[in-house]
Coordinates of C-alpha atoms and ligand atoms in Angstrom, one line a residue:
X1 CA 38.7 -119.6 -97.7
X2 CA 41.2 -120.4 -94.7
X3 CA 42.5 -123.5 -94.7
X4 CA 44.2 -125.6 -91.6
X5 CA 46.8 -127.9 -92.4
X6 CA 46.4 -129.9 -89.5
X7 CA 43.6 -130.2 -86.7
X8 CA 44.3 -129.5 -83.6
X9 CA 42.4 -129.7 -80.1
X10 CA 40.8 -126.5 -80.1
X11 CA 38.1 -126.5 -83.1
X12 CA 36.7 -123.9 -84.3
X13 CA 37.1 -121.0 -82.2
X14 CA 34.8 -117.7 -82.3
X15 CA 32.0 -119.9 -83.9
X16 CA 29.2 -117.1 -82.5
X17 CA 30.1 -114.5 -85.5
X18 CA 30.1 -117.1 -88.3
X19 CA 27.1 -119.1 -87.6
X20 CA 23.3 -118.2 -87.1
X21 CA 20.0 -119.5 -88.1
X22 CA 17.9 -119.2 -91.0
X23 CA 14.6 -119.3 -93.0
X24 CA 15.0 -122.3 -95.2
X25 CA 13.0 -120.9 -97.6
X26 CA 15.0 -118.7 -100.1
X27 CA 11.8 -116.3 -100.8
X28 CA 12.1 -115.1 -97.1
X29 CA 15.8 -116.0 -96.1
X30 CA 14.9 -114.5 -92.6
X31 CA 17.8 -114.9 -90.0
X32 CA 17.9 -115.2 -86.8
X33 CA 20.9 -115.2 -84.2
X34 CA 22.7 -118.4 -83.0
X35 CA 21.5 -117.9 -79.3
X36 CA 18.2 -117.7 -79.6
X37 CA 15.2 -120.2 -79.2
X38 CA 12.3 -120.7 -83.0
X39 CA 10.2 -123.6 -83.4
X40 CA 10.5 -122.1 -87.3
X41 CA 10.8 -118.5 -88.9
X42 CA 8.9 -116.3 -87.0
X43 CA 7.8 -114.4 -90.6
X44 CA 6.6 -117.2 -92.8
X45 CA 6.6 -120.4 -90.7
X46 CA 9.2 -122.6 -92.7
X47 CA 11.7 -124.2 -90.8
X48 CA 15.0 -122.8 -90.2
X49 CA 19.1 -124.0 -90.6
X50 CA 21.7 -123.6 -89.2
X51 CA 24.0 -121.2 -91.3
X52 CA 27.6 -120.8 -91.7
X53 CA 30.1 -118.4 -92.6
X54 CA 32.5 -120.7 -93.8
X55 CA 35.3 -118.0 -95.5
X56 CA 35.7 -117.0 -91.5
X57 CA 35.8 -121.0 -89.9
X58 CA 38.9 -122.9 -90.4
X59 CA 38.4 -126.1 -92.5
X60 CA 40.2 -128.7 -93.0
X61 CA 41.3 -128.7 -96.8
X62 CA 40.9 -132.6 -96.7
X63 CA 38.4 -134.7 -95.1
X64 CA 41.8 -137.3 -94.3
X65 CA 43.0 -135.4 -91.7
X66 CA 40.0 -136.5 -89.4
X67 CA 41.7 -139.8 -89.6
X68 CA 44.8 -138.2 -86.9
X69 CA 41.7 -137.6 -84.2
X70 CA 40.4 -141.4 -84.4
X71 CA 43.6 -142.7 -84.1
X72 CA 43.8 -140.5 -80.5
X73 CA 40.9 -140.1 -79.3
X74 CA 41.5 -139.8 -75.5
X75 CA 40.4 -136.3 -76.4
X76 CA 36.9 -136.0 -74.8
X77 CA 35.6 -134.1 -78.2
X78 CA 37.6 -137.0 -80.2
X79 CA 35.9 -139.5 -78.6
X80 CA 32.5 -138.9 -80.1
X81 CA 31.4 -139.6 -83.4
X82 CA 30.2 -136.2 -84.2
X83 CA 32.6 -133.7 -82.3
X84 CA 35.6 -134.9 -83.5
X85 CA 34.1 -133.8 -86.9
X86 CA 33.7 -130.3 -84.8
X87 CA 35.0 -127.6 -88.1
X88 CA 32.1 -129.5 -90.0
X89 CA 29.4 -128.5 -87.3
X90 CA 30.7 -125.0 -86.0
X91 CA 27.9 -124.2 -84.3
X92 CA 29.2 -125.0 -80.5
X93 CA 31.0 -122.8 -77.8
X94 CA 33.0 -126.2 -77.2
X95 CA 32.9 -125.9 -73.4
X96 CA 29.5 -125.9 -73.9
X97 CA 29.6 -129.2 -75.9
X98 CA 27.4 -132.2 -73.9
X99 CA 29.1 -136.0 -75.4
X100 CA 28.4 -139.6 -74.0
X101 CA 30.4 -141.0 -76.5
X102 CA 27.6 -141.0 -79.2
X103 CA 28.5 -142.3 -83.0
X104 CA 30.8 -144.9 -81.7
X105 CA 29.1 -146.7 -84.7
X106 CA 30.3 -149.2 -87.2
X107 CA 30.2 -149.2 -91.1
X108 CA 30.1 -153.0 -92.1
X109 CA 30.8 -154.2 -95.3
X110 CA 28.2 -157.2 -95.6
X111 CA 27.8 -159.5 -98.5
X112 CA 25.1 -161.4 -97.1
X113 CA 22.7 -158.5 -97.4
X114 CA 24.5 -157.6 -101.0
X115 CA 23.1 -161.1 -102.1
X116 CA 19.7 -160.3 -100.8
X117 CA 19.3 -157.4 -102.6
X118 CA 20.8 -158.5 -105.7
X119 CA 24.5 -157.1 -106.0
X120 CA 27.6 -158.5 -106.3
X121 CA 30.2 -159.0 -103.0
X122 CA 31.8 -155.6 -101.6
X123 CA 28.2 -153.1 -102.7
X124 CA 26.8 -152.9 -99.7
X125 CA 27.8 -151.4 -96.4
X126 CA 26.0 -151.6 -92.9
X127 CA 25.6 -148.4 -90.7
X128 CA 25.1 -149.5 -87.4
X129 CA 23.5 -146.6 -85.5
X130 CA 22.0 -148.9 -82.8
X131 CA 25.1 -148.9 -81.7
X132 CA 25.0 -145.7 -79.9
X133 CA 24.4 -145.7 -76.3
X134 CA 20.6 -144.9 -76.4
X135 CA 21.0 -147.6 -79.0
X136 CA 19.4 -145.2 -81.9
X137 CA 21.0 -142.5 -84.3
X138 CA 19.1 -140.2 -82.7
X139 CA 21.9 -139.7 -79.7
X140 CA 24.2 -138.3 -82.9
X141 CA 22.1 -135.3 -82.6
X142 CA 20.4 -135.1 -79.1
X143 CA 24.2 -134.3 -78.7
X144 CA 23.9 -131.5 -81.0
X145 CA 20.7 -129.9 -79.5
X146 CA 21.8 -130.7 -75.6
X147 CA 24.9 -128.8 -76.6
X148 CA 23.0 -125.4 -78.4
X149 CA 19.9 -125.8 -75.1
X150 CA 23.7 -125.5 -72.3
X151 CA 24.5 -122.4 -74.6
X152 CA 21.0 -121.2 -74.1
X153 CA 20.9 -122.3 -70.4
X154 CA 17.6 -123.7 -70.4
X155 CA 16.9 -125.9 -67.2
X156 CA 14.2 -128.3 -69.1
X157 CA 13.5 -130.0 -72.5
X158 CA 10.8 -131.3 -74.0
X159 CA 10.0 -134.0 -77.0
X160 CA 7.4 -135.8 -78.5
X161 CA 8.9 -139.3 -79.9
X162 CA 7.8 -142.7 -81.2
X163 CA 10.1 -143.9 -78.7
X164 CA 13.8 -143.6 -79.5
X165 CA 14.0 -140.1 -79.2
X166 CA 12.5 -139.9 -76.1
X167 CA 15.0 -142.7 -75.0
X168 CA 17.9 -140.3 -76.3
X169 CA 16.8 -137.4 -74.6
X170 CA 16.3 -139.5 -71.2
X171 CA 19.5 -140.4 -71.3
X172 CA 21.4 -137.3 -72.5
X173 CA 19.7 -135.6 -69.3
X174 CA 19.9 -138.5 -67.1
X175 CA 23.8 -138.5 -67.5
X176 CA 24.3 -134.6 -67.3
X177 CA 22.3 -133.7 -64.9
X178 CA 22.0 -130.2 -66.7
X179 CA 18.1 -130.6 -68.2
X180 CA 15.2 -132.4 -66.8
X181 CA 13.6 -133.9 -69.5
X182 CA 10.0 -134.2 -70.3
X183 CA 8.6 -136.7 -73.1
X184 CA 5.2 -136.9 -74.6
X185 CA 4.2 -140.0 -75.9
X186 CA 1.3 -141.1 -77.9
X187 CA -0.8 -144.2 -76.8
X188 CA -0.7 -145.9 -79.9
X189 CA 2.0 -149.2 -80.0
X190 CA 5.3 -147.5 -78.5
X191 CA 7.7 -150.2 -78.3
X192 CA 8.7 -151.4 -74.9
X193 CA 12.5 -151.6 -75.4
X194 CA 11.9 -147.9 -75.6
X195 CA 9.8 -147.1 -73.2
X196 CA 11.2 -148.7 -70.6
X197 CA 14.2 -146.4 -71.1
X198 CA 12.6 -143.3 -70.8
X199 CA 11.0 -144.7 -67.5
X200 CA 15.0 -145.8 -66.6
X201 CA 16.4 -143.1 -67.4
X202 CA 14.1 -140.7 -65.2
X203 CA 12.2 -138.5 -67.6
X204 CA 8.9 -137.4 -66.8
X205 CA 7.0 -139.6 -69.2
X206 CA 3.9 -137.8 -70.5
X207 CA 1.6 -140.6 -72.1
X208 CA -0.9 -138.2 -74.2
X209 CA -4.4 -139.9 -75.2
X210 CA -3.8 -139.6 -79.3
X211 CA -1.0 -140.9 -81.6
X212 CA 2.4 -139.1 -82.1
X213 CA 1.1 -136.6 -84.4
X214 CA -1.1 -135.6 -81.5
X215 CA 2.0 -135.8 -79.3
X216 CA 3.8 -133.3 -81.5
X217 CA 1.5 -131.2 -81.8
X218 CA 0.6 -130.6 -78.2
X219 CA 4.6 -130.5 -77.0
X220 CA 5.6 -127.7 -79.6
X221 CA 2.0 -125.8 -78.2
X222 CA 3.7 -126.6 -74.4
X223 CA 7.1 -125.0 -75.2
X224 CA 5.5 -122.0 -77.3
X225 CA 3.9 -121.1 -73.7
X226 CA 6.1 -121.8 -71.6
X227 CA 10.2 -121.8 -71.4
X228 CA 10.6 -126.2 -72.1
X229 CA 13.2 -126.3 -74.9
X230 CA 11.9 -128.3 -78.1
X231 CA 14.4 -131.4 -78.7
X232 CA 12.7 -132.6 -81.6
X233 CA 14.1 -133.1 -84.9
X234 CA 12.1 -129.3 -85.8
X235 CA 15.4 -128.4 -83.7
X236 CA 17.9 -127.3 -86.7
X237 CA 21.0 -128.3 -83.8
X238 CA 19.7 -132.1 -83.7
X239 CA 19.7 -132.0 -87.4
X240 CA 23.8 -130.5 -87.4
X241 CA 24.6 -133.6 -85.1
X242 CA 23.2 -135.9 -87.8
X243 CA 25.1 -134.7 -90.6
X244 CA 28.2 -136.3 -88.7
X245 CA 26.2 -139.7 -89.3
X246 CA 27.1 -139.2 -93.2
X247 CA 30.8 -138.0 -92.0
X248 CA 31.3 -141.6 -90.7
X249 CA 30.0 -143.4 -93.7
X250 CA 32.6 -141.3 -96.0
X251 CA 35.2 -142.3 -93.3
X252 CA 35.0 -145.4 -93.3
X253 CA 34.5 -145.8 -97.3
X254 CA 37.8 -144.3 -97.2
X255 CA 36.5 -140.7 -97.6
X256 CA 35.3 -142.0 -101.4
X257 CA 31.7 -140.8 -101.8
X258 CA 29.1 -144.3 -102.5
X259 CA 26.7 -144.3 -105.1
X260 CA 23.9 -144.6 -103.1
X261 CA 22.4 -143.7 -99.5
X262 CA 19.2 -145.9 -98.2
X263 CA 17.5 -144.4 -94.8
X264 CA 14.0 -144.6 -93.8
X265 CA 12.2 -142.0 -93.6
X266 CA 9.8 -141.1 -90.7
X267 CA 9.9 -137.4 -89.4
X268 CA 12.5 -136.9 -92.0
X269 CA 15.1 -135.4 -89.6
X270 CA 18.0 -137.9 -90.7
X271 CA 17.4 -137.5 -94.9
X272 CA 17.3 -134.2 -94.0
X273 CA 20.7 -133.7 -92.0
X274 CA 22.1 -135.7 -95.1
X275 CA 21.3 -133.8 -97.8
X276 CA 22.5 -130.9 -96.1
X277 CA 25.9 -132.7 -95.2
X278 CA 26.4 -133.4 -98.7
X279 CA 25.8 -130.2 -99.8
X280 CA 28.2 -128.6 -97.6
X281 CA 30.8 -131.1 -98.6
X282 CA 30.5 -130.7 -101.4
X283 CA 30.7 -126.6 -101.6
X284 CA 33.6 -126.8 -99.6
X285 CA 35.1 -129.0 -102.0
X286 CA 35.4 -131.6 -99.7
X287 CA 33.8 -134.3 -101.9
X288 CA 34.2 -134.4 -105.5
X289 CA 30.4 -135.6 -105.7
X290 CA 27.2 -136.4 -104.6
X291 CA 26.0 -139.8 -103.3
X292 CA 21.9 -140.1 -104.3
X293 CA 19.8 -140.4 -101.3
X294 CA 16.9 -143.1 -101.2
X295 CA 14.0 -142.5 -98.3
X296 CA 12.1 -145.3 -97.7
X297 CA 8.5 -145.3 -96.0
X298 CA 6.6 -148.1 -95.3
X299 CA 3.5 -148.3 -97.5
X300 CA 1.5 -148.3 -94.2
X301 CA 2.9 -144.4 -93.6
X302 CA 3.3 -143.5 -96.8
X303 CA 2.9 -139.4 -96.9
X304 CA 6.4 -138.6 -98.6
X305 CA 6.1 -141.6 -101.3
X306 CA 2.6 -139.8 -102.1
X307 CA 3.5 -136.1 -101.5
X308 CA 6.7 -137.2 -103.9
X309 CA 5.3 -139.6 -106.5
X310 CA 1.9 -139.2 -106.6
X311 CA 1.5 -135.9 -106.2
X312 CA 4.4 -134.5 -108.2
X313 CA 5.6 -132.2 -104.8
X314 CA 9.0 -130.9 -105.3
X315 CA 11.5 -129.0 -103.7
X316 CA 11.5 -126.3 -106.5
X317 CA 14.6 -124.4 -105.8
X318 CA 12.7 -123.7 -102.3
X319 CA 9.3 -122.7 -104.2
X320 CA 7.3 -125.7 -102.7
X321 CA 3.7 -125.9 -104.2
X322 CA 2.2 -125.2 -100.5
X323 CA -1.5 -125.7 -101.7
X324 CA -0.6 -129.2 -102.7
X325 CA 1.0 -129.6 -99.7
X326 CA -2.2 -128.6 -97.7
X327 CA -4.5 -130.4 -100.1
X328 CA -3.4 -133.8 -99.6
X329 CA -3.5 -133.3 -96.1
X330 CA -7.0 -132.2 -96.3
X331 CA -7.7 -135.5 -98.5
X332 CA -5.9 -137.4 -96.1
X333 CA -8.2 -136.5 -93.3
X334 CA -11.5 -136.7 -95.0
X335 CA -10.5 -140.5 -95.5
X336 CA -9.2 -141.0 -92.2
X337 CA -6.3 -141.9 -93.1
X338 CA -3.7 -142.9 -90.1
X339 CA 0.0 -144.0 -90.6
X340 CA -0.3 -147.9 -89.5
X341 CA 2.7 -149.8 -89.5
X342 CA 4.5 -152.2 -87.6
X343 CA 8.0 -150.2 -88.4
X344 CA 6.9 -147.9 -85.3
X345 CA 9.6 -145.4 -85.3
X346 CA 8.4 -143.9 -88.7
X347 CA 4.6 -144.6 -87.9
X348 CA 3.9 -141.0 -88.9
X349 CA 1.3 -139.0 -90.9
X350 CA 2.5 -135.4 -91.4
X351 CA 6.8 -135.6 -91.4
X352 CA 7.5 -132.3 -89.9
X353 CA 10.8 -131.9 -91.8
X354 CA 9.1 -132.6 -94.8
X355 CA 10.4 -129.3 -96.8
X356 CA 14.0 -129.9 -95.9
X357 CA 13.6 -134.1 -96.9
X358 CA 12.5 -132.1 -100.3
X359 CA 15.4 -130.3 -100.6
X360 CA 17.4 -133.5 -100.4
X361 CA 16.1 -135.1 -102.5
X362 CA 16.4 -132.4 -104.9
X363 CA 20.3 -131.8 -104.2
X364 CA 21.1 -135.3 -104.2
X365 CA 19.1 -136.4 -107.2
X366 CA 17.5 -138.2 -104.4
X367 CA 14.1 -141.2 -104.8
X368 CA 11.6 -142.3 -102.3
X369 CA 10.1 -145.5 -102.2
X370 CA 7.7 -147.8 -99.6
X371 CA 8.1 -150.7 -98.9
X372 CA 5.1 -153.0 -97.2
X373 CA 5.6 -154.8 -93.8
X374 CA 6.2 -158.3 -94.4
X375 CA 9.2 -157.1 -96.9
X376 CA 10.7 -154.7 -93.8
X377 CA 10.5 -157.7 -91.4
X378 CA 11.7 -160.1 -94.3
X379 CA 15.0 -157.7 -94.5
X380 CA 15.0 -157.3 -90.7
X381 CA 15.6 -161.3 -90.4
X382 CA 18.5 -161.2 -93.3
X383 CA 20.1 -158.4 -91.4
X384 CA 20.4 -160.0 -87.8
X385 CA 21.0 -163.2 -90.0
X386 CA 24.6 -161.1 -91.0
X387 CA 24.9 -158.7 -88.5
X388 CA 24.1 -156.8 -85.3
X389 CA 20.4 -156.7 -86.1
X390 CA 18.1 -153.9 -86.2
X391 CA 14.7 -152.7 -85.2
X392 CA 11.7 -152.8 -88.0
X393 CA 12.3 -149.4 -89.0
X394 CA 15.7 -150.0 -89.9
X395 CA 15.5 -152.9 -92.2
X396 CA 13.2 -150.2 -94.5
X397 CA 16.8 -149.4 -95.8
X398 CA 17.3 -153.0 -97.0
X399 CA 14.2 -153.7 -98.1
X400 CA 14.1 -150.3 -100.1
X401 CA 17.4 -150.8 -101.3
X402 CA 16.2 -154.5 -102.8
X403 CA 13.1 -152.9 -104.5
X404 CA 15.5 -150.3 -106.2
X405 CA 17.8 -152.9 -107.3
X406 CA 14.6 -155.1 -108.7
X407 CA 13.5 -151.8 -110.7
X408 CA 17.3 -151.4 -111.9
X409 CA 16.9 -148.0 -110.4
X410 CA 20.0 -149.2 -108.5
X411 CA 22.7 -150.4 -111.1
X412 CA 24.3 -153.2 -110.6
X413 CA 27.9 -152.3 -110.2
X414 CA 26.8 -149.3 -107.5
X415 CA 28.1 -148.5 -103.9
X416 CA 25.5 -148.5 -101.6
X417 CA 24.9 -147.7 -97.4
X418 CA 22.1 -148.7 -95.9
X419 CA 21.5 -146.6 -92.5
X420 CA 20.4 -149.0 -89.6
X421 CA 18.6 -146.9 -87.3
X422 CA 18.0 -148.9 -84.5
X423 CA 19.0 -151.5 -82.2
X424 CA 17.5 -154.8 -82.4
X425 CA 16.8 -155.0 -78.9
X426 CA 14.5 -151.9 -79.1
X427 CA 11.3 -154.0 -80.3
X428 CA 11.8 -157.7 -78.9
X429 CA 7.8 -158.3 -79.7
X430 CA 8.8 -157.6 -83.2
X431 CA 11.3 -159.6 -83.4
X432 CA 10.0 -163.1 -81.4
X433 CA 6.4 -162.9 -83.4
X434 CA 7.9 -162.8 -86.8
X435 CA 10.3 -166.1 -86.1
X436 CA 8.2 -168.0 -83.5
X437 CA 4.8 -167.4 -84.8
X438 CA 3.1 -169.6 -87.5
X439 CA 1.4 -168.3 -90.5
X440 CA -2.1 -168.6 -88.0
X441 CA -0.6 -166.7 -85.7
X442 CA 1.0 -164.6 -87.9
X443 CA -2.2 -163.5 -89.3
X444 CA -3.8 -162.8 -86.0
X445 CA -1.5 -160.8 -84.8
X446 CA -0.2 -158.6 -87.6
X447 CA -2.3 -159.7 -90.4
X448 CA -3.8 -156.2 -90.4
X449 CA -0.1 -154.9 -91.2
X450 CA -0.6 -157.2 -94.5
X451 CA 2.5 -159.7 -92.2
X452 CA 0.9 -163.2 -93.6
X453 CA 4.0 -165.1 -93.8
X454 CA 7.7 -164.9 -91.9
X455 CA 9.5 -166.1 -95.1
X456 CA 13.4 -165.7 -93.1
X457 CA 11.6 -167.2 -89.8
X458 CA 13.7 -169.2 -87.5
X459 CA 11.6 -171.5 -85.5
X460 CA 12.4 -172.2 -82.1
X461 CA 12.1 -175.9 -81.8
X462 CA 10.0 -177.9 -79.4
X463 CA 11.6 -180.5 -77.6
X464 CA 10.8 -183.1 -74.7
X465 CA 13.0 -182.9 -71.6
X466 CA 14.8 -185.8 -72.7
X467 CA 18.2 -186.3 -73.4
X468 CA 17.2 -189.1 -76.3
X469 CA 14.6 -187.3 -78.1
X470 CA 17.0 -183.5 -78.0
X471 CA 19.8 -186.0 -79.3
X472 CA 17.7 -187.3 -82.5
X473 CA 16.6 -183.3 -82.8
X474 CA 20.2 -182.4 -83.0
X475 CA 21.5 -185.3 -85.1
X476 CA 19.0 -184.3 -87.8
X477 CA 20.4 -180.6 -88.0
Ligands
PLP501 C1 13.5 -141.8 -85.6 C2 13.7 -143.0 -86.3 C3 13.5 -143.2 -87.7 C4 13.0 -142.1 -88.5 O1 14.0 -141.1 -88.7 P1 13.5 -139.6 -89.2 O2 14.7 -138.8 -89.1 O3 12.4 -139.2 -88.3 O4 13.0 -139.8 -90.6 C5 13.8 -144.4 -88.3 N1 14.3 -145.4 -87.5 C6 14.5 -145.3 -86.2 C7 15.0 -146.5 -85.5 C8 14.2 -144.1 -85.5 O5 14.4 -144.1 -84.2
ZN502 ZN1 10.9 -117.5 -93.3

């Protein structure tokens, strides 16, 4: 393998030769080139990777050396959280590459949130990805997908998104003027935080009559007849961006592999991009071994917790029992079953990266687990209680990462990072309901999301406009 002692400026240079896509299913293995537009193999429908060469790509021979473009990052590459990672993702013809700075994110070690979930001081870390300037991870690989739809010159893109990855891909065209961006939307509970940058940010907001299944299904239809470029996490270049998610974990754990990894799981695009992170690290010898990846649902959207541990599905060495596959979703719409949660962003039915999430799971020695409502919102409340705050989707990192510590699944002297997805801002309603409402209220509101009781609530608290009575308030605090 070449090596590079040092990393320079330039990146990876003739990436073109040394990278393509491909069939993710080792039965078929079909490739296709690097410029070229699939939705998913074109002989057997799986989805596709993105491939690499990596004898002909320079990598760095240790993942320290990253540590030189941090500490300069004037570079406009080095300045975001996933180019400056660029050998690791050598996809890109880099004056093709389109960064706003994404993965300026923060790994937080927070001992508040250990306690909650029943470990020691120092065992868990905080990934903030609502830092990022959509205020969602999903920015870590809109940049990835913006960057391979400049190399294919398309002129407009298109998504279907619970919200945040409309918001993403708003902003990513808003600020480059290269794409105009077109996002369908279902009607169902789309929070406003998000909405209302999609609207900002000037996409063409497409509010279908049906839920984001529906959505999905109609915008990959759209793109198959027409020339929009699909920016959903299907896109195998969104999925490369994410992998530089795990690429800052590692960084700031000192480049020393955790024991454990705790994301939600919705469309299954982020579990996905991690697994197949690791498992490059860990071929190139990068890492010395493998953290295990938890994906947590919420019981209210539960298809992967079922698929996985009800159903027995497996990854199989890329043999995935299909039939089973298409027999629970059969089941699932004889009982009209629909994904119903308050965690909106993974408020989904049929993950569409639900063969690659397998994988993971398999190469990681990974578990899933759901986790109900109140317990999400519960953990949300903990986390802005010791942090930056996140949305409800989020917190099913904590919350998961609790029930596996209850089950002993997690050990008690383990590492663990639990991936914040979102921003807190995203879903104010959330957020005000669960610590202003009371247990009547409560139950009204969200009671058919099983949310009885705000057990973390902070009350706002009522008082006269009178300097006596707000003094006798505050002198009892
Ligand atoms: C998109 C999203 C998820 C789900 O991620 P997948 O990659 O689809 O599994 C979780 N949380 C937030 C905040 C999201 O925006
Ligand atoms: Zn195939």
């Amino acid at each position: 393998m070449k090596r590079l002692l040092s990393l320079g400026h330039d990146g990876p240079s003739r990436a073109a030769d040394s990278a393509w896509q491909q069939c993710i299913r080792p039965a078929c293995g079909a490739t296709y080139e690097l410029k070229s537009v699939h939705q998913r193999c074109e002989r057997c429908g799986a989805l596709l990777d993105v491939a690499y060469d990596w004898e002909r790509l320079p990598v760095p021979d240790r993942l320290a050396l990253f540590d030189e473009r941090r500490a300069s990052s004037r570079h406009p590459l080095d300045y975001s959280g996933v180019w400056r990672f660029r050998e690791l993702l050598p996809f890109a013809d880099l004056d093709k590459v389109l960064t706003i700075g994404e993965g300026q994110t923060q790994l937080r070690r927070t001992d508040g949130i250990a306690a909650y979930v029943g470990l020691g001081p120092g065992r868990i870390f905080l990934q903030y990805e609502g830092l990022n300037p959509s205020g969602s991870f999903k920015d870590n690989g809109m940049t990835g997908a913006f960057t391979h739809a400049n190399m294919m010159g398309a002129k407009y893109a298109a998504c279907a998104s619970t919200g945040n990855t409309s918001a993403s891909l708003a902003l990513f065209a808003g600020v480059s003027g290269l794409l105009k961006a077109i996002v369908f939307i279902g009607s169902g509970r789309i929070a406003y935080g998000k909405l209302s940058q999609a609207l900002d940010y000037g996409a063409t907001t497409l509010q279908i009559a049906g839920d984001f299944d529906d959505a999905m299904r109609q915008v990959q239809e759209v793109c198959l007849q027409t020339n929009l470029y699909l920016m959903n996490s299907l896109n195998p270049f969104r999925l490369e961006g994410q992998k530089a998610i795990m690429y800052r974990v590692l960084e700031g754990l000192n480049w020393e592999p955790p024991d454990w990894v705790v994301v939600p799981g919705g469309n299954l695009g982020n579990s996905s991009a991690f697994g197949k992170a690791f498992a490059e690290l860990h071929q190139l010898g990068l890492i010395p071994r493998i953290p295990r990846v938890a994906i947590i649902n919420s019981t209210g959207a539960d298809a992967l917790d079922r698929l996985v541990n009800q159903a027995g599905l497996r990854w199989n060495g890329g043999a995935v029992d299909d039939a089973a596959i298409a027999a629970f979703y059969t089941q699932m719409d004889a009982e009209k079953r629909k994904a119903h949660t308050l965690a909106s962003a993974i408020e989904i039915n049929r993950p569409v990266n639900l063969d690659k999430a397998l994988r993971t799971l398999e190469v990681t020695n990974g578990v899933v687990r759901a986790v109900p409502d109140e317990a999400i919102l519960d953990a949300k409340a903990q986390v802005g209680a010791c942090g930056f705050g996140c949305e409800p989707a989020s917190a099913a990192s904590v919350a998961g990462a609790r029930l596996l510590r209850e089950q002993d699944v997690i050990g008690r002297d383990e590492r663990v990072v639990c991936i914040l997805t979102g921003h807190l801002l995203k879903d104010p309603d959330a957020t005000v309901g669960y610590h202003a409402f009371d247990d009547e209220q409560l139950r009204r509101k969200y009671g058919s999301f099983g949310v009885r009781h705000a057990r973390h609530a902070n009350r706002p608290i009522p008082v006269p406009d009178d300097i006596e009575a707000i003094l006798r308030v505050i002198r009892q605090l």
